[in-house]
Amino acid sequence: MPIDFTLTDEQRELQATARKFAQKELRPVATEADKIRDPFEAFVATREVYKRAYELGFAMSFVPREYGGPGASNVDLQIVAEEICAVDPGFACTLLVNGLTLLPVLWYGSPEQKEEWLRKAVNDPKKTFLGGWIVSEPGGTANFDSPRPHPAGMAVTATYDRKNGEYVLNGRKMWNTNGCGWDKRGADINVVLARTDKAAGGREGLSAFIVPRDTKGFTTTGILDTMGHRLTVQPEILFEDCRIPETNLLPGTRGNGDICITKAFTWSGPVAGIAAVGVMRAALDFALDWCRNYTAGSGTPIIHFQNAGYLLSNIKMRIEAARYLSWKAAHYLDCHDFEGQEGGALSKIFCGELAVSAVSDAMRVVGVNSYLKDYPLDKLMRDVLCFPVYDAGNMGMQRRRLHGIMADPSYNPLAFAQNLKTRFTKSMHGVDSVPGHEVRA
Ligand SMILES: Cc1cc2nc3c(=O)[nH]c(=O)nc-3n(C[C@H](O)[C@H](O)[C@H](O)COP(=O)(O)OP(=O)(O)OC[C@H]3O[C@@H](n4cnc5c(N)ncnc54)[C@H](O)[C@@H]3O)c2cc1C
């Protein structure tokens, strides 16, 4: 049977475990932590429930079995992520970023780096191991692949000190989930993207480095205060003559950091897509329950009014369409060794933007009471607005990726649907980053 959406027995069990964890253990923490005014304290309030997620294998689910990890497929990850995000997508973002950090080590690291860091990630006796994915910068991130030399594109530099066999990092980053760790001394491992060649553009001049916690010259200078996703943490980070051994360069990313960024944000695309499904599901659950019980003074529950039924139906359609696109994109990544740049972007953009309209419709059908902070639509709206702008923004990064793929002469519009292997090349980068210029190699 080539197409079958039925979950296996193992997947149903995984779903039940994730649902029980989310509803019983995460929900009480999320409700309280969301109210904490200080963003760092809100994150720290999730530490105990994070340990439970770690025990259950959710924090490092993507680490392959050969390194002692759970070795979950991308489709399995979809099942878990939807359940967690139906309760809190901020907490899920913390888990997601462990993957954005450690998968580049798996894809581009040396055998020694993989042995050290993937094993450490799954064998932490404290169960608090975090990965920080350090890409975004205060001056802007979308044009990381600009063909123009520094200071266009990525600004943080990594200068090679041949005499000491070290790289020296300088500059500022921001938005880097988990990067501060639980105590502002840094995540256990940070993967930092930096400019190794200031004269070159983003397609040749970027590389990625491992910066472990407590490295001198790495400082958390602030914590960003966001409207939603309150349970996760986004710090500001300063690199000041931060010296790391040259062996901390991920060898496969030398001059190839642009490909590393895109592959990581491709992997996270369907995860962000299914996160949006989780939030839509929570919005529908609340709105449906409300419509079945609230009469608006009519003497009959408003579910019996046509407009309520129609709006609820519209939300349900969006949930189902978004879920299967995310599953499809995840399945494509499973089939093609994480190479599925088109599908990753399609699910990230489509599901996130659809979810904003779905939560808005849930508010419309519930009516004025949806605007009260007493009810969950307040948090759902604050959380959902993140989807189009995080995890590589839908305008400056994700749509630009699709544009680059579609403009390439090799583009086959049926490849994704037919599960045919595709190749993402550097020539697909740089599109639209210099307005009005042809940037193809
Ligand atoms: C909760 C959360 C978690 C995050 N976690 C991380 C993380 O772990 N690590 C990390 O590094 N970052 C993280 N980020 C940042 C996130 O990945 C952003 O998507 C990323 O910084 C890019 O933002 P942007 O696309 O808005 O780029 P910007 O460079 O700020 O661009 C702003 C806007 O300008 C326009 N624009 C810019 N250039 C172009 C162009 N060439 N063509 C068309 N339009 C353009 C677009 O409208 C774009 O949206 C996080 C953000 C949030 C909110």
Short mmCIF file of C-alpha atoms and ligand atoms in Angstrom, two decimals:
data_model
loop_
_atom_site.label_atom_id
_atom_site.label_comp_id
_atom_site.label_asym_id
_atom_site.label_seq_id
_atom_site.Cartn_x
_atom_site.Cartn_y
_atom_site.Cartn_z
CA MET A 1 0.00 0.00 0.00
CA PRO A 2 1.96 3.06 -1.16
CA ILE A 3 -0.29 5.68 0.50
CA ASP A 4 -1.69 4.88 3.92
CA PHE A 5 -2.25 7.45 6.65
CA THR A 6 -2.96 4.85 9.34
CA LEU A 7 -0.52 5.03 12.25
CA THR A 8 1.33 1.84 13.20
CA ASP A 9 0.81 0.37 16.67
CA GLU A 10 4.15 1.89 17.76
CA GLN A 11 3.13 5.31 16.43
CA ARG A 12 -0.21 5.13 18.23
CA GLU A 13 1.63 4.32 21.43
CA LEU A 14 4.03 7.22 20.83
CA GLN A 15 1.07 9.52 20.25
CA ALA A 16 -0.62 8.37 23.47
CA THR A 17 2.57 8.91 25.49
CA ALA A 18 3.12 12.35 24.00
CA ARG A 19 -0.52 13.33 24.57
CA LYS A 20 -0.46 12.18 28.18
CA PHE A 21 2.81 14.05 28.80
CA ALA A 22 1.48 17.23 27.17
CA GLN A 23 -1.94 17.25 28.79
CA LYS A 24 -1.01 16.04 32.29
CA GLU A 25 2.56 17.22 32.86
CA LEU A 26 3.19 20.13 30.50
CA ARG A 27 -0.19 21.90 30.67
CA PRO A 28 -0.06 22.92 34.35
CA VAL A 29 3.50 24.24 33.92
CA ALA A 30 2.61 26.07 30.69
CA THR A 31 -0.41 27.79 32.24
CA GLU A 32 1.67 29.20 35.08
CA ALA A 33 4.91 29.91 33.19
CA ASP A 34 3.05 31.86 30.48
CA LYS A 35 2.01 34.36 33.16
CA ILE A 36 5.56 35.01 34.45
CA ARG A 37 6.55 38.53 33.48
CA ASP A 38 10.31 37.96 33.27
CA PRO A 39 11.10 35.97 30.09
CA PHE A 40 14.14 34.20 31.53
CA GLU A 41 12.25 33.13 34.67
CA ALA A 42 9.42 31.84 32.48
CA PHE A 43 11.94 29.64 30.64
CA VAL A 44 13.61 28.42 33.84
CA ALA A 45 10.16 27.44 35.16
CA THR A 46 10.10 24.72 32.47
CA ARG A 47 13.29 23.02 33.66
CA GLU A 48 11.62 20.16 35.57
CA VAL A 49 9.15 19.36 32.79
CA TYR A 50 12.05 19.53 30.32
CA LYS A 51 13.72 16.75 32.33
CA ARG A 52 10.59 14.64 31.87
CA ALA A 53 10.65 15.32 28.11
CA TYR A 54 14.30 14.28 28.12
CA GLU A 55 13.49 11.03 29.97
CA LEU A 56 10.75 10.26 27.47
CA GLY A 57 13.19 10.73 24.59
CA PHE A 58 11.44 13.84 23.20
CA ALA A 59 14.30 16.30 23.78
CA MET A 60 16.77 14.38 21.57
CA SER A 61 14.41 12.19 19.53
CA PHE A 62 16.30 12.83 16.27
CA VAL A 63 19.69 11.47 17.50
CA PRO A 64 20.34 8.24 15.55
CA ARG A 65 20.48 4.89 17.34
CA GLU A 66 24.13 4.46 16.37
CA TYR A 67 24.93 7.30 18.79
CA GLY A 68 22.65 5.97 21.51
CA GLY A 69 19.64 8.16 20.63
CA PRO A 70 15.99 7.24 20.04
CA GLY A 71 16.48 7.48 16.25
CA ALA A 72 12.96 8.76 15.62
CA SER A 73 11.95 9.30 12.01
CA ASN A 74 10.76 12.71 10.86
CA VAL A 75 7.22 11.31 10.65
CA ASP A 76 7.41 10.05 14.24
CA LEU A 77 8.58 13.49 15.28
CA GLN A 78 5.45 14.96 13.65
CA ILE A 79 3.26 12.83 15.88
CA VAL A 80 5.00 13.94 19.08
CA ALA A 81 5.31 17.60 18.09
CA GLU A 82 1.60 17.98 17.31
CA GLU A 83 0.66 16.74 20.79
CA ILE A 84 3.12 19.03 22.55
CA CYS A 85 2.17 22.04 20.44
CA ALA A 86 -1.53 21.54 21.11
CA VAL A 87 -0.54 22.50 24.65
CA ASP A 88 2.47 24.81 24.24
CA PRO A 89 4.47 25.56 21.07
CA GLY A 90 7.00 27.60 23.07
CA PHE A 91 8.13 24.54 25.02
CA ALA A 92 8.25 22.61 21.74
CA CYS A 93 10.51 25.33 20.30
CA THR A 94 13.09 24.56 23.00
CA LEU A 95 13.07 20.90 21.90
CA LEU A 96 13.07 21.78 18.20
CA VAL A 97 16.20 23.88 18.53
CA ASN A 98 18.11 20.94 19.98
CA GLY A 99 17.62 19.41 16.51
CA LEU A 100 18.58 22.56 14.64
CA THR A 101 21.84 22.53 16.64
CA LEU A 102 22.78 18.86 16.69
CA LEU A 103 21.67 17.72 13.24
CA PRO A 104 24.31 19.96 11.58
CA VAL A 105 26.87 18.13 13.76
CA LEU A 106 25.52 14.83 12.41
CA TRP A 107 25.50 16.05 8.79
CA TYR A 108 28.71 18.08 8.67
CA GLY A 109 30.77 17.07 11.73
CA SER A 110 33.93 14.97 11.92
CA PRO A 111 33.62 11.42 13.33
CA GLU A 112 35.14 12.70 16.61
CA GLN A 113 32.68 15.62 16.85
CA LYS A 114 29.73 13.30 16.26
CA GLU A 115 30.94 10.77 18.83
CA GLU A 116 31.52 13.47 21.43
CA TRP A 117 28.47 15.69 21.05
CA LEU A 118 25.70 13.33 19.97
CA ARG A 119 26.60 10.94 22.77
CA LYS A 120 26.82 13.76 25.33
CA ALA A 121 23.42 15.02 24.21
CA VAL A 122 21.68 11.72 25.00
CA ASN A 123 23.66 10.79 28.12
CA ASP A 124 23.30 13.82 30.34
CA PRO A 125 22.83 12.62 33.94
CA LYS A 126 21.20 15.98 34.77
CA LYS A 127 18.76 15.55 31.84
CA THR A 128 18.97 19.26 31.08
CA PHE A 129 21.22 19.18 27.98
CA LEU A 130 20.47 22.04 25.57
CA GLY A 131 21.66 22.91 22.07
CA GLY A 132 21.86 26.55 20.94
CA TRP A 133 21.47 27.38 17.23
CA ILE A 134 23.26 30.68 16.74
CA VAL A 135 22.45 32.12 13.33
CA SER A 136 20.29 35.25 13.60
CA GLU A 137 21.79 38.67 14.13
CA PRO A 138 20.59 42.11 15.26
CA GLY A 139 21.32 43.66 11.85
CA GLY A 140 19.09 41.14 10.01
CA THR A 141 19.38 37.51 8.95
CA ALA A 142 17.25 37.03 5.84
CA ASN A 143 20.09 37.98 3.48
CA PHE A 144 22.65 35.56 4.94
CA ASP A 145 23.28 34.36 1.37
CA SER A 146 23.79 37.79 -0.16
CA PRO A 147 26.59 37.66 -2.77
CA ARG A 148 27.91 40.98 -1.45
CA PRO A 149 31.00 41.06 0.81
CA HIS A 150 30.97 41.90 4.54
CA PRO A 151 29.24 43.85 6.07
CA ALA A 152 26.31 42.72 3.83
CA GLY A 153 24.86 39.39 4.94
CA MET A 154 26.14 37.77 8.10
CA ALA A 155 28.21 40.13 10.24
CA VAL A 156 29.71 37.92 12.98
CA THR A 157 33.26 37.02 11.96
CA ALA A 158 35.48 34.01 12.66
CA THR A 159 39.11 34.91 11.96
CA TYR A 160 41.68 32.18 11.67
CA ASP A 161 44.70 32.54 13.97
CA ARG A 162 47.17 30.23 12.27
CA LYS A 163 49.86 30.61 14.95
CA ASN A 164 47.61 29.28 17.73
CA GLY A 165 45.48 26.99 15.58
CA GLU A 166 42.33 28.82 16.69
CA TYR A 167 39.36 30.72 15.30
CA VAL A 168 38.49 34.04 16.95
CA LEU A 169 34.79 34.99 16.94
CA ASN A 170 33.59 38.60 17.16
CA GLY A 171 30.18 40.24 16.85
CA ARG A 172 26.62 40.09 18.08
CA LYS A 173 23.83 37.54 17.66
CA MET A 174 20.20 37.59 18.79
CA TRP A 175 17.10 35.37 18.81
CA ASN A 176 19.21 32.23 19.37
CA THR A 177 16.89 29.86 21.26
CA ASN A 178 18.55 28.00 24.18
CA GLY A 179 21.84 29.84 23.51
CA CYS A 180 21.99 31.23 27.06
CA GLY A 181 21.39 27.83 28.70
CA TRP A 182 19.51 27.52 31.99
CA ASP A 183 21.87 29.92 33.80
CA LYS A 184 23.00 32.39 31.09
CA ARG A 185 26.42 30.67 30.87
CA GLY A 186 25.51 29.16 27.51
CA ALA A 187 23.83 26.07 26.13
CA ASP A 188 25.83 22.85 26.53
CA ILE A 189 26.68 23.07 22.83
CA ASN A 190 26.21 26.05 20.58
CA VAL A 191 26.52 25.80 16.82
CA VAL A 192 27.50 29.25 15.58
CA LEU A 193 27.37 30.45 11.98
CA ALA A 194 30.01 33.05 11.17
CA ARG A 195 31.79 34.81 8.36
CA THR A 196 35.11 33.10 7.63
CA ASP A 197 35.80 35.15 4.50
CA LYS A 198 34.86 38.82 4.68
CA ALA A 199 35.69 39.41 1.01
CA ALA A 200 33.32 36.67 -0.17
CA GLY A 201 29.53 36.65 -0.27
CA GLY A 202 27.29 34.37 1.79
CA ARG A 203 27.51 31.51 -0.68
CA GLU A 204 31.26 31.08 -0.12
CA GLY A 205 32.13 32.98 3.06
CA LEU A 206 30.20 31.26 5.88
CA SER A 207 31.16 28.34 8.14
CA ALA A 208 29.79 26.77 11.33
CA PHE A 209 31.56 26.22 14.65
CA ILE A 210 30.98 24.40 17.89
CA VAL A 211 31.20 26.73 20.87
CA PRO A 212 30.77 24.81 24.13
CA ARG A 213 29.26 26.28 27.27
CA ASP A 214 31.53 28.51 29.39
CA THR A 215 33.82 29.40 26.50
CA LYS A 216 35.62 32.66 27.32
CA GLY A 217 34.41 35.59 25.19
CA PHE A 218 30.84 34.24 24.84
CA THR A 219 28.45 36.38 26.88
CA THR A 220 24.67 36.46 27.24
CA THR A 221 23.95 40.19 27.16
CA GLY A 222 20.16 40.11 27.28
CA ILE A 223 16.97 38.06 27.07
CA LEU A 224 14.33 39.04 24.51
CA ASP A 225 10.80 39.69 25.77
CA THR A 226 8.35 38.22 23.24
CA MET A 227 4.54 38.50 23.01
CA GLY A 228 4.04 34.71 22.81
CA HIS A 229 6.06 31.50 22.92
CA ARG A 230 6.85 32.57 26.49
CA LEU A 231 8.16 29.19 27.66
CA THR A 232 11.14 29.20 25.34
CA VAL A 233 14.07 31.61 25.52
CA GLN A 234 15.74 33.89 22.97
CA PRO A 235 18.91 35.59 24.19
CA GLU A 236 21.21 38.28 22.83
CA ILE A 237 24.78 37.04 22.64
CA LEU A 238 28.09 38.88 22.33
CA PHE A 239 31.24 37.27 20.94
CA GLU A 240 34.29 39.22 22.07
CA ASP A 241 37.60 37.70 20.97
CA CYS A 242 36.02 34.32 21.65
CA ARG A 243 38.75 31.76 20.87
CA ILE A 244 37.97 28.20 19.92
CA PRO A 245 40.29 25.46 18.65
CA GLU A 246 40.30 25.05 14.86
CA THR A 247 39.03 21.51 15.43
CA ASN A 248 35.69 23.07 16.46
CA LEU A 249 34.95 23.99 12.84
CA LEU A 250 32.34 21.58 11.44
CA PRO A 251 34.46 20.44 8.49
CA GLY A 252 31.58 19.99 6.05
CA THR A 253 30.54 23.61 6.54
CA ARG A 254 33.84 25.23 5.54
CA GLY A 255 32.70 27.91 3.07
CA ASN A 256 29.41 26.01 3.03
CA GLY A 257 27.58 27.60 5.95
CA ASP A 258 24.77 28.80 3.65
CA ILE A 259 23.93 25.18 2.79
CA CYS A 260 24.07 24.23 6.47
CA ILE A 261 21.61 27.02 7.40
CA THR A 262 19.19 26.04 4.65
CA LYS A 263 19.34 22.32 5.37
CA ALA A 264 18.69 22.90 9.08
CA PHE A 265 15.77 25.26 8.39
CA THR A 266 14.48 22.68 5.90
CA TRP A 267 14.43 19.97 8.55
CA SER A 268 12.56 22.26 10.95
CA GLY A 269 10.00 23.31 8.29
CA PRO A 270 7.57 20.39 8.76
CA VAL A 271 8.08 20.56 12.54
CA ALA A 272 7.04 24.21 12.52
CA GLY A 273 4.20 23.19 10.19
CA ILE A 274 2.85 20.59 12.59
CA ALA A 275 3.35 23.01 15.49
CA ALA A 276 0.86 25.26 13.72
CA VAL A 277 -1.51 22.29 13.42
CA GLY A 278 -1.27 21.75 17.18
CA VAL A 279 -2.22 25.35 17.87
CA MET A 280 -5.13 25.24 15.38
CA ARG A 281 -6.34 22.07 17.05
CA ALA A 282 -6.36 23.76 20.46
CA ALA A 283 -8.26 26.72 18.99
CA LEU A 284 -10.87 24.43 17.40
CA ASP A 285 -11.30 22.41 20.60
CA PHE A 286 -12.05 25.56 22.56
CA ALA A 287 -14.30 27.14 19.92
CA LEU A 288 -16.29 23.93 19.36
CA ASP A 289 -16.85 23.45 23.07
CA TRP A 290 -17.87 27.09 23.40
CA CYS A 291 -20.34 26.89 20.52
CA ARG A 292 -21.95 23.76 21.97
CA ASN A 293 -22.55 25.43 25.33
CA TYR A 294 -22.93 29.18 24.85
CA THR A 295 -26.30 30.57 23.75
CA ALA A 296 -25.58 34.29 23.34
CA GLY A 297 -29.02 34.91 24.82
CA SER A 298 -30.80 33.04 22.04
CA GLY A 299 -31.96 30.15 24.16
CA THR A 300 -30.08 27.66 21.95
CA PRO A 301 -26.35 26.89 21.73
CA ILE A 302 -24.75 28.92 18.94
CA ILE A 303 -23.48 25.73 17.23
CA HIS A 304 -26.99 25.63 15.70
CA PHE A 305 -26.43 28.91 13.87
CA GLN A 306 -25.14 28.45 10.36
CA ASN A 307 -22.32 30.97 10.62
CA ALA A 308 -20.85 29.14 13.62
CA GLY A 309 -20.98 25.80 11.80
CA TYR A 310 -19.41 27.27 8.66
CA LEU A 311 -16.54 28.94 10.49
CA LEU A 312 -15.83 25.81 12.54
CA SER A 313 -15.81 23.80 9.30
CA ASN A 314 -13.32 26.22 7.76
CA ILE A 315 -10.98 25.77 10.71
CA LYS A 316 -11.26 21.99 10.55
CA MET A 317 -10.42 21.97 6.81
CA ARG A 318 -7.30 24.01 7.46
CA ILE A 319 -6.16 21.64 10.21
CA GLU A 320 -6.50 18.55 8.03
CA ALA A 321 -4.82 20.13 4.98
CA ALA A 322 -1.93 21.44 7.07
CA ARG A 323 -1.41 18.15 8.91
CA TYR A 324 -1.04 16.09 5.75
CA LEU A 325 1.26 18.57 4.04
CA SER A 326 3.53 18.49 7.11
CA TRP A 327 3.45 14.69 7.21
CA LYS A 328 4.22 14.57 3.51
CA ALA A 329 7.17 16.97 3.87
CA ALA A 330 8.48 14.96 6.85
CA HIS A 331 8.08 11.70 4.92
CA TYR A 332 9.96 13.20 1.97
CA LEU A 333 12.86 14.08 4.32
CA ASP A 334 12.83 10.51 5.66
CA CYS A 335 13.03 9.15 2.10
CA HIS A 336 15.80 11.47 0.93
CA ASP A 337 18.28 11.73 3.77
CA PHE A 338 16.98 15.14 5.02
CA GLU A 339 17.19 16.74 1.55
CA GLY A 340 13.76 18.20 0.84
CA GLN A 341 14.20 21.94 0.67
CA GLU A 342 11.05 22.58 -1.34
CA GLY A 343 8.70 20.60 0.91
CA GLY A 344 10.26 22.01 4.07
CA ALA A 345 9.51 25.55 2.93
CA LEU A 346 6.03 24.67 1.61
CA SER A 347 4.88 23.23 4.93
CA LYS A 348 6.54 25.93 7.05
CA ILE A 349 4.91 28.77 5.09
CA PHE A 350 1.51 27.25 4.39
CA CYS A 351 0.71 25.84 7.83
CA GLY A 352 1.98 28.81 9.82
CA GLU A 353 0.06 31.39 7.81
CA LEU A 354 -3.06 29.24 7.74
CA ALA A 355 -2.91 28.90 11.51
CA VAL A 356 -3.01 32.67 12.01
CA SER A 357 -6.25 32.85 10.05
CA ALA A 358 -7.66 29.78 11.85
CA VAL A 359 -7.08 31.25 15.32
CA SER A 360 -8.55 34.53 14.13
CA ASP A 361 -11.65 32.66 12.91
CA ALA A 362 -11.89 30.82 16.22
CA MET A 363 -12.03 34.23 17.90
CA ARG A 364 -14.72 35.42 15.50
CA VAL A 365 -16.93 32.41 16.10
CA VAL A 366 -16.59 32.59 19.89
CA GLY A 367 -17.28 36.30 19.78
CA VAL A 368 -16.36 39.04 22.20
CA ASN A 369 -15.53 36.69 25.07
CA SER A 370 -12.58 35.38 23.06
CA TYR A 371 -10.90 38.71 23.76
CA LEU A 372 -10.76 38.08 27.51
CA LYS A 373 -7.47 37.01 29.03
CA ASP A 374 -9.45 34.42 31.06
CA TYR A 375 -9.79 32.21 27.98
CA PRO A 376 -7.13 30.33 25.96
CA LEU A 377 -7.56 32.29 22.71
CA ASP A 378 -5.45 35.08 24.19
CA LYS A 379 -2.42 32.78 24.50
CA LEU A 380 -3.20 30.96 21.24
CA MET A 381 -3.23 34.24 19.31
CA ARG A 382 0.03 35.41 20.90
CA ASP A 383 1.62 32.04 20.14
CA VAL A 384 0.31 31.67 16.57
CA LEU A 385 1.64 35.03 15.40
CA CYS A 386 5.15 33.63 15.78
CA PHE A 387 4.80 31.01 13.05
CA PRO A 388 5.22 33.22 9.97
CA VAL A 389 8.22 35.07 11.43
CA TYR A 390 10.30 32.49 13.34
CA ASP A 391 12.36 29.52 12.14
CA ALA A 392 13.55 31.47 9.10
CA GLY A 393 10.90 34.09 8.31
CA ASN A 394 8.33 33.21 5.65
CA MET A 395 9.03 36.34 3.59
CA GLY A 396 12.78 36.99 3.63
CA MET A 397 13.96 33.36 3.94
CA GLN A 398 11.40 30.63 3.23
CA ARG A 399 9.70 32.19 0.18
CA ARG A 400 13.07 33.28 -1.12
CA ARG A 401 14.23 29.66 -0.90
CA LEU A 402 11.22 28.53 -2.92
CA HIS A 403 11.87 31.29 -5.45
CA GLY A 404 15.50 30.14 -5.81
CA ILE A 405 14.40 26.51 -6.29
CA MET A 406 11.67 27.35 -8.81
CA ALA A 407 13.83 29.75 -10.83
CA ASP A 408 16.48 27.08 -11.35
CA PRO A 409 16.36 25.38 -14.77
CA SER A 410 16.44 21.95 -13.06
CA TYR A 411 13.14 22.56 -11.23
CA ASN A 412 10.58 19.79 -11.62
CA PRO A 413 7.16 20.88 -10.31
CA LEU A 414 6.10 17.23 -9.83
CA ALA A 415 9.17 16.01 -7.96
CA PHE A 416 7.77 16.63 -4.46
CA ALA A 417 4.41 15.00 -5.22
CA GLN A 418 6.06 12.00 -6.85
CA ASN A 419 8.70 11.64 -4.13
CA LEU A 420 11.53 12.03 -6.65
CA LYS A 421 14.98 12.90 -5.36
CA THR A 422 15.96 16.55 -5.85
CA ARG A 423 19.21 18.43 -5.33
CA PHE A 424 19.49 21.81 -3.65
CA THR A 425 22.49 23.75 -4.97
CA LYS A 426 24.27 26.95 -4.07
CA SER A 427 23.06 28.47 -7.31
CA MET A 428 19.56 28.53 -5.75
CA HIS A 429 20.86 30.83 -3.00
CA GLY A 430 21.21 34.57 -3.20
CA VAL A 431 17.99 35.11 -5.12
CA ASP A 432 16.32 38.45 -4.32
CA SER A 433 19.09 39.41 -1.90
CA VAL A 434 20.39 42.18 -4.13
CA PRO A 435 17.30 43.85 -5.57
CA GLY A 436 17.24 43.93 -9.35
CA HIS A 437 20.43 41.90 -9.82
CA GLU A 438 20.95 38.52 -11.45
CA VAL A 439 22.91 36.53 -8.89
CA ARG A 440 23.05 33.09 -10.43
CA ALA A 441 26.45 31.38 -10.59
C1 LIG B 1 10.50 32.13 19.06
C2 LIG B 1 11.66 32.35 18.14
C3 LIG B 1 12.70 31.45 18.12
C4 LIG B 1 13.81 31.65 17.28
N1 LIG B 1 14.88 30.79 17.36
C5 LIG B 1 16.01 31.06 16.68
C6 LIG B 1 17.18 30.26 16.86
O1 LIG B 1 17.17 29.27 17.59
N2 LIG B 1 18.30 30.61 16.21
C7 LIG B 1 18.36 31.69 15.38
O2 LIG B 1 19.43 31.96 14.86
N3 LIG B 1 17.24 32.45 15.15
C8 LIG B 1 16.09 32.17 15.79
N4 LIG B 1 14.97 32.96 15.60
C9 LIG B 1 14.98 33.99 14.56
C10 LIG B 1 14.21 33.49 13.30
O3 LIG B 1 14.77 32.33 12.73
C11 LIG B 1 14.05 34.52 12.19
O4 LIG B 1 13.20 33.94 11.26
C12 LIG B 1 15.30 34.90 11.48
O5 LIG B 1 16.07 35.72 12.34
C13 LIG B 1 15.02 35.68 10.22
O6 LIG B 1 14.14 36.72 10.45
P1 LIG B 1 13.57 37.52 9.23
O7 LIG B 1 13.28 36.57 8.14
O8 LIG B 1 12.46 38.37 9.75
O9 LIG B 1 14.86 38.35 8.78
P2 LIG B 1 15.23 39.88 8.74
O10 LIG B 1 16.59 39.92 8.15
O11 LIG B 1 15.03 40.55 10.05
O12 LIG B 1 14.20 40.47 7.67
C14 LIG B 1 13.05 41.23 8.03
C15 LIG B 1 12.05 41.31 6.89
O13 LIG B 1 12.62 42.00 5.79
C16 LIG B 1 12.11 41.49 4.55
N5 LIG B 1 13.25 41.03 3.74
C17 LIG B 1 14.57 41.06 4.10
N6 LIG B 1 15.33 40.65 3.12
C18 LIG B 1 14.53 40.33 2.08
C19 LIG B 1 14.74 39.84 0.77
N7 LIG B 1 15.96 39.59 0.28
N8 LIG B 1 13.66 39.61 -0.01
C20 LIG B 1 12.42 39.84 0.43
N9 LIG B 1 12.14 40.34 1.68
C21 LIG B 1 13.20 40.58 2.49
C22 LIG B 1 11.15 40.38 4.88
O14 LIG B 1 9.84 40.89 4.94
C23 LIG B 1 11.61 39.97 6.29
O15 LIG B 1 10.56 39.36 6.98
C24 LIG B 1 13.85 32.78 16.43
C25 LIG B 1 12.78 33.68 16.41
C26 LIG B 1 11.69 33.49 17.27
C27 LIG B 1 10.58 34.49 17.25
#
